[in-house]
Amino acid sequence: MNSRNISNMGKPGPFSGFAWVFWLTAFVLAGQSAPARAETFNAKYQVRLTGVSIGTVHLSGDVMAGAYMVTLKGDVSLLGFSARFEASSDGLTRAAAVVPARYRLRTEGTVDRTVTVNFSPDRTAAVTIDPALSDSEKRGLVPLEASHRTNAIDPMSALISQLIRVSRSEDPCAGVAQVFTGASRFDVNIIAGSTKANEIECRAVHQPIAGHRPTGNERPTSAVIAFPKTERAGGLRLPTRIEVPLSLGTITIRRIG
């Protein structure tokens, strides 16, 4: 996998449960089995909290010879709070590595904000956050250092990198992502989980690095990702289910189309 890092899906401030769900969705929804040829993909997922529907997520994109583009759109509504997001990325593919050109995240909710990250071949070239973080949003965050912007890729490019990597492996439960979103930096380690009759379960362990607000609890967050044991010949094997434990309950993202 490319050694570049991948950060928080662009939501500045503490690494909230929904930001974790957002990034994890981007990382795994299309990143587990590369197509043998150029392919367009389009999938729909329903998001539930303790069994109650709270939103939907749509993933689409193209993986072509030497290039890629991907878009993730979603909406969430919970306890009087509603939010929408759209993230996109494009760039080049070189062997097993990805070289992102531009990442963009637009969120609408309590704060409407756009995060844009432009890349040069070996580093993050420029980050724009509009509107800029307020003093209250920045208060208490682990500072982002210059080193967090090197050897890094964005979350959407991370899923493409995972897609290419897993095309050379029979094991979907492996890989480490170092993520930079423009406002935060974290690692995700994909490890083996349990095996069921018709599914393979992996675990994604999240480790915050910077751009988050420490909680005093050093225990990493661990999510479950379930994949079908069989896949469509020549195509993408997309996860059937993602489960993320939060303080409010468990978020379940299940494919419905």
Coordinates of C-alpha atoms in Angstrom, one line a residue:
M1 CA 0.0 0.0 0.0
N2 CA 1.2 3.5 -0.6
S3 CA 2.9 4.9 2.4
R4 CA 1.0 8.1 2.3
N5 CA -1.3 8.8 5.2
I6 CA -5.0 9.3 5.2
S7 CA -6.9 11.5 7.7
N8 CA -10.2 12.3 9.1
M9 CA -12.9 12.7 6.6
G10 CA -12.5 16.4 6.8
K11 CA -14.6 17.2 9.7
P12 CA -12.4 19.5 11.8
G13 CA -12.5 19.2 15.5
P14 CA -12.7 16.1 17.8
F15 CA -12.8 12.8 16.0
S16 CA -16.5 12.2 16.6
G17 CA -18.3 8.9 16.1
F18 CA -19.9 10.1 12.9
A19 CA -16.6 11.2 11.5
W20 CA -15.3 7.7 12.2
V21 CA -18.3 6.2 10.5
F22 CA -17.8 8.5 7.6
W23 CA -14.2 7.7 7.0
L24 CA -14.7 3.9 7.6
T25 CA -17.5 3.9 5.0
A26 CA -15.2 5.6 2.5
F27 CA -12.4 3.3 3.2
V28 CA -14.2 -0.1 2.9
L29 CA -17.2 0.4 0.6
A30 CA -15.3 -0.1 -2.5
G31 CA -11.9 -1.0 -1.3
Q32 CA -11.8 -4.8 -1.0
S33 CA -11.4 -6.3 -4.5
A34 CA -10.1 -4.5 -7.6
P35 CA -11.8 -5.2 -10.9
A36 CA -9.7 -7.0 -13.5
R37 CA -10.7 -4.2 -16.0
A38 CA -11.8 -0.6 -16.0
E39 CA -15.1 -0.5 -14.1
T40 CA -17.8 1.9 -13.0
F41 CA -19.3 1.1 -9.6
N42 CA -22.4 2.4 -7.8
A43 CA -23.8 1.2 -4.5
K44 CA -26.3 2.3 -1.9
Y45 CA -26.2 1.7 1.8
Q46 CA -28.7 2.3 4.7
V47 CA -27.4 3.7 8.0
R48 CA -29.1 2.5 11.2
L49 CA -28.6 3.3 14.9
T50 CA -29.7 0.5 17.2
G51 CA -32.1 -0.6 14.5
V52 CA -33.6 2.8 13.6
S53 CA -32.9 4.2 10.1
I54 CA -31.0 7.5 10.3
G55 CA -29.6 8.0 6.8
T56 CA -28.3 6.6 3.5
V57 CA -24.9 6.6 1.7
H58 CA -24.2 6.4 -2.0
L59 CA -20.8 5.4 -3.4
S60 CA -19.9 5.8 -7.1
G61 CA -16.8 6.1 -9.2
D62 CA -14.6 4.8 -11.9
V63 CA -11.3 2.9 -11.8
M64 CA -9.6 3.2 -15.2
A65 CA -6.1 2.3 -16.5
G66 CA -3.8 4.7 -14.7
A67 CA -6.5 6.9 -13.1
Y68 CA -9.4 6.9 -10.7
M69 CA -12.3 9.1 -9.5
V70 CA -14.6 8.4 -6.6
T71 CA -17.6 10.1 -4.9
L72 CA -19.3 9.4 -1.6
K73 CA -22.6 11.2 -0.7
G74 CA -24.7 10.7 2.3
D75 CA -27.2 12.2 4.8
V76 CA -27.8 11.6 8.5
S77 CA -30.7 12.7 10.7
L78 CA -30.8 12.0 14.5
L79 CA -32.4 13.6 17.5
G80 CA -33.3 16.8 15.6
F81 CA -29.9 17.0 14.0
S82 CA -29.4 16.5 10.3
A83 CA -26.4 16.7 8.1
R84 CA -25.3 16.0 4.5
F85 CA -21.9 15.4 3.1
E86 CA -20.3 14.8 -0.3
A87 CA -16.7 13.7 -0.6
S88 CA -14.7 13.2 -3.8
S89 CA -11.2 12.5 -4.9
D90 CA -9.3 11.9 -8.2
G91 CA -5.8 11.0 -9.1
L92 CA -3.5 8.6 -10.8
T93 CA -2.7 4.9 -10.2
R94 CA 0.9 3.6 -10.5
A95 CA 1.3 -0.1 -10.0
A96 CA 0.1 -0.7 -6.4
A97 CA 0.2 3.0 -5.4
V98 CA -2.2 5.9 -5.8
V99 CA -1.2 9.5 -6.4
P100 CA -4.1 11.7 -5.4
A101 CA -4.5 15.1 -7.1
R102 CA -7.4 16.7 -5.3
Y103 CA -9.7 15.8 -2.4
R104 CA -12.8 17.7 -1.5
L105 CA -15.4 17.4 1.3
R106 CA -18.5 19.5 1.6
T107 CA -20.6 19.2 4.8
E108 CA -24.0 20.8 5.5
G109 CA -25.4 20.8 9.0
T110 CA -24.6 22.7 12.2
V111 CA -21.7 24.2 10.3
D112 CA -21.6 24.3 6.5
R113 CA -18.0 23.8 5.5
T114 CA -15.8 22.8 2.6
V115 CA -12.4 21.2 3.0
T116 CA -10.1 21.0 0.0
V117 CA -6.7 19.2 -0.1
N118 CA -4.5 19.5 -3.2
F119 CA -1.5 17.2 -3.6
S120 CA 1.9 17.3 -5.2
P121 CA 3.5 13.9 -6.1
D122 CA 5.1 13.4 -2.7
R123 CA 3.2 15.5 -0.2
T124 CA 0.1 17.6 0.6
A125 CA 0.5 20.8 -1.3
A126 CA -2.3 22.9 0.1
V127 CA -5.2 22.7 2.5
T128 CA -8.2 25.0 2.5
I129 CA -10.9 25.0 5.1
D130 CA -13.8 27.4 4.4
P131 CA -15.0 28.7 6.8
A132 CA -11.9 28.4 9.0
L133 CA -12.2 26.6 12.3
S134 CA -13.4 28.8 15.1
D135 CA -11.4 29.2 18.4
S136 CA -13.9 26.9 20.2
E137 CA -13.5 24.2 17.5
K138 CA -9.8 24.3 17.8
R139 CA -9.7 24.4 21.6
G140 CA -8.2 21.3 23.2
L141 CA -7.2 19.5 19.9
V142 CA -4.0 17.6 19.5
P143 CA -2.0 19.9 17.2
L144 CA -1.4 18.9 13.6
E145 CA 2.3 19.1 12.8
A146 CA 4.1 19.5 9.4
S147 CA 5.1 15.8 9.5
H148 CA 1.4 14.9 9.4
R149 CA 1.1 16.4 5.9
T150 CA 3.9 14.2 4.4
N151 CA 3.5 10.6 3.3
A152 CA -0.2 11.1 3.4
I153 CA -3.2 10.5 1.2
D154 CA -6.8 11.5 1.6
P155 CA -9.6 9.1 2.8
M156 CA -11.2 8.6 -0.6
S157 CA -7.8 7.9 -2.2
A158 CA -7.2 5.5 0.6
L159 CA -10.1 3.3 -0.5
I160 CA -8.7 3.2 -4.0
S161 CA -5.3 2.3 -2.6
Q162 CA -6.9 -0.5 -0.6
L163 CA -8.8 -1.7 -3.8
I164 CA -5.6 -2.0 -5.7
R165 CA -3.7 -3.7 -2.8
V166 CA -6.4 -6.3 -2.2
S167 CA -6.5 -7.2 -5.9
R168 CA -3.2 -8.9 -5.2
S169 CA -4.3 -10.8 -2.1
E170 CA -6.9 -13.4 -1.2
D171 CA -7.2 -11.9 2.3
P172 CA -9.5 -8.9 2.7
C173 CA -8.7 -8.6 6.4
A174 CA -5.2 -7.0 6.1
G175 CA -3.7 -3.6 5.7
V176 CA -2.9 -0.4 7.6
A177 CA -4.1 3.0 6.4
Q178 CA -2.5 6.3 7.5
V179 CA -5.1 8.9 6.9
F180 CA -4.9 12.8 6.5
T181 CA -8.2 14.7 6.0
G182 CA -6.9 18.3 6.0
A183 CA -8.0 18.7 9.6
S184 CA -6.9 15.5 11.3
R185 CA -4.6 12.5 11.1
F186 CA -5.3 8.9 12.2
D187 CA -4.4 5.3 11.5
V188 CA -6.7 2.3 10.7
N189 CA -5.5 -1.2 11.0
I190 CA -7.6 -3.9 9.2
I191 CA -7.3 -7.3 11.0
A192 CA -9.0 -10.7 10.8
G193 CA -12.3 -11.2 12.7
S194 CA -14.7 -14.1 13.0
T195 CA -15.9 -16.3 10.1
K196 CA -19.6 -17.0 9.5
A197 CA -21.4 -19.3 7.1
N198 CA -21.8 -16.8 4.3
E199 CA -19.6 -13.9 5.4
I200 CA -16.0 -13.0 6.2
E201 CA -15.8 -10.5 9.1
C202 CA -12.8 -8.1 9.5
R203 CA -12.1 -5.6 12.2
A204 CA -11.0 -2.0 11.6
V205 CA -9.1 -0.6 14.6
H206 CA -8.9 3.2 14.7
Q207 CA -6.0 5.0 16.3
P208 CA -6.2 8.9 16.4
I209 CA -2.9 10.7 15.9
A210 CA -3.7 14.5 15.7
G211 CA -6.5 16.9 15.1
H212 CA -8.7 15.2 17.7
R213 CA -9.7 16.1 21.2
P214 CA -8.3 13.5 23.7
T215 CA -10.9 11.8 25.8
G216 CA -8.6 10.1 28.4
N217 CA -9.7 6.7 27.1
E218 CA -6.7 5.2 25.3
R219 CA -8.7 2.1 24.1
P220 CA -8.9 2.1 20.3
T221 CA -12.3 2.0 18.6
S222 CA -12.9 -1.3 16.7
A223 CA -15.5 -1.7 14.0
V224 CA -16.7 -4.8 12.2
I225 CA -16.7 -5.1 8.4
A226 CA -18.5 -8.1 6.8
F227 CA -17.9 -9.3 3.2
P228 CA -19.6 -12.0 1.2
K229 CA -17.5 -15.1 0.8
T230 CA -18.2 -15.1 -2.9
E231 CA -17.8 -12.2 -5.4
R232 CA -19.0 -11.4 -8.8
A233 CA -16.5 -12.6 -11.4
G234 CA -14.3 -9.8 -12.6
G235 CA -16.0 -7.2 -10.5
L236 CA -15.9 -5.6 -7.1
R237 CA -16.6 -7.4 -3.9
L238 CA -18.4 -4.8 -1.7
P239 CA -19.1 -5.2 2.0
T240 CA -22.5 -6.3 3.1
R241 CA -22.4 -4.8 6.5
I242 CA -20.3 -2.4 8.7
E243 CA -20.9 -2.0 12.4
V244 CA -19.4 0.8 14.5
P245 CA -19.9 1.0 18.3
L246 CA -20.6 4.5 19.6
S247 CA -21.6 5.9 23.0
L248 CA -25.2 6.3 21.6
G249 CA -25.3 2.7 20.4
T250 CA -24.1 0.7 17.4
I251 CA -24.2 2.3 13.9
T252 CA -24.9 -0.4 11.2
I253 CA -24.3 0.4 7.6
R254 CA -25.9 -2.3 5.4
R255 CA -25.9 -2.5 1.6
I256 CA -29.4 -2.2 0.1
G257 CA -28.6 -1.7 -3.6

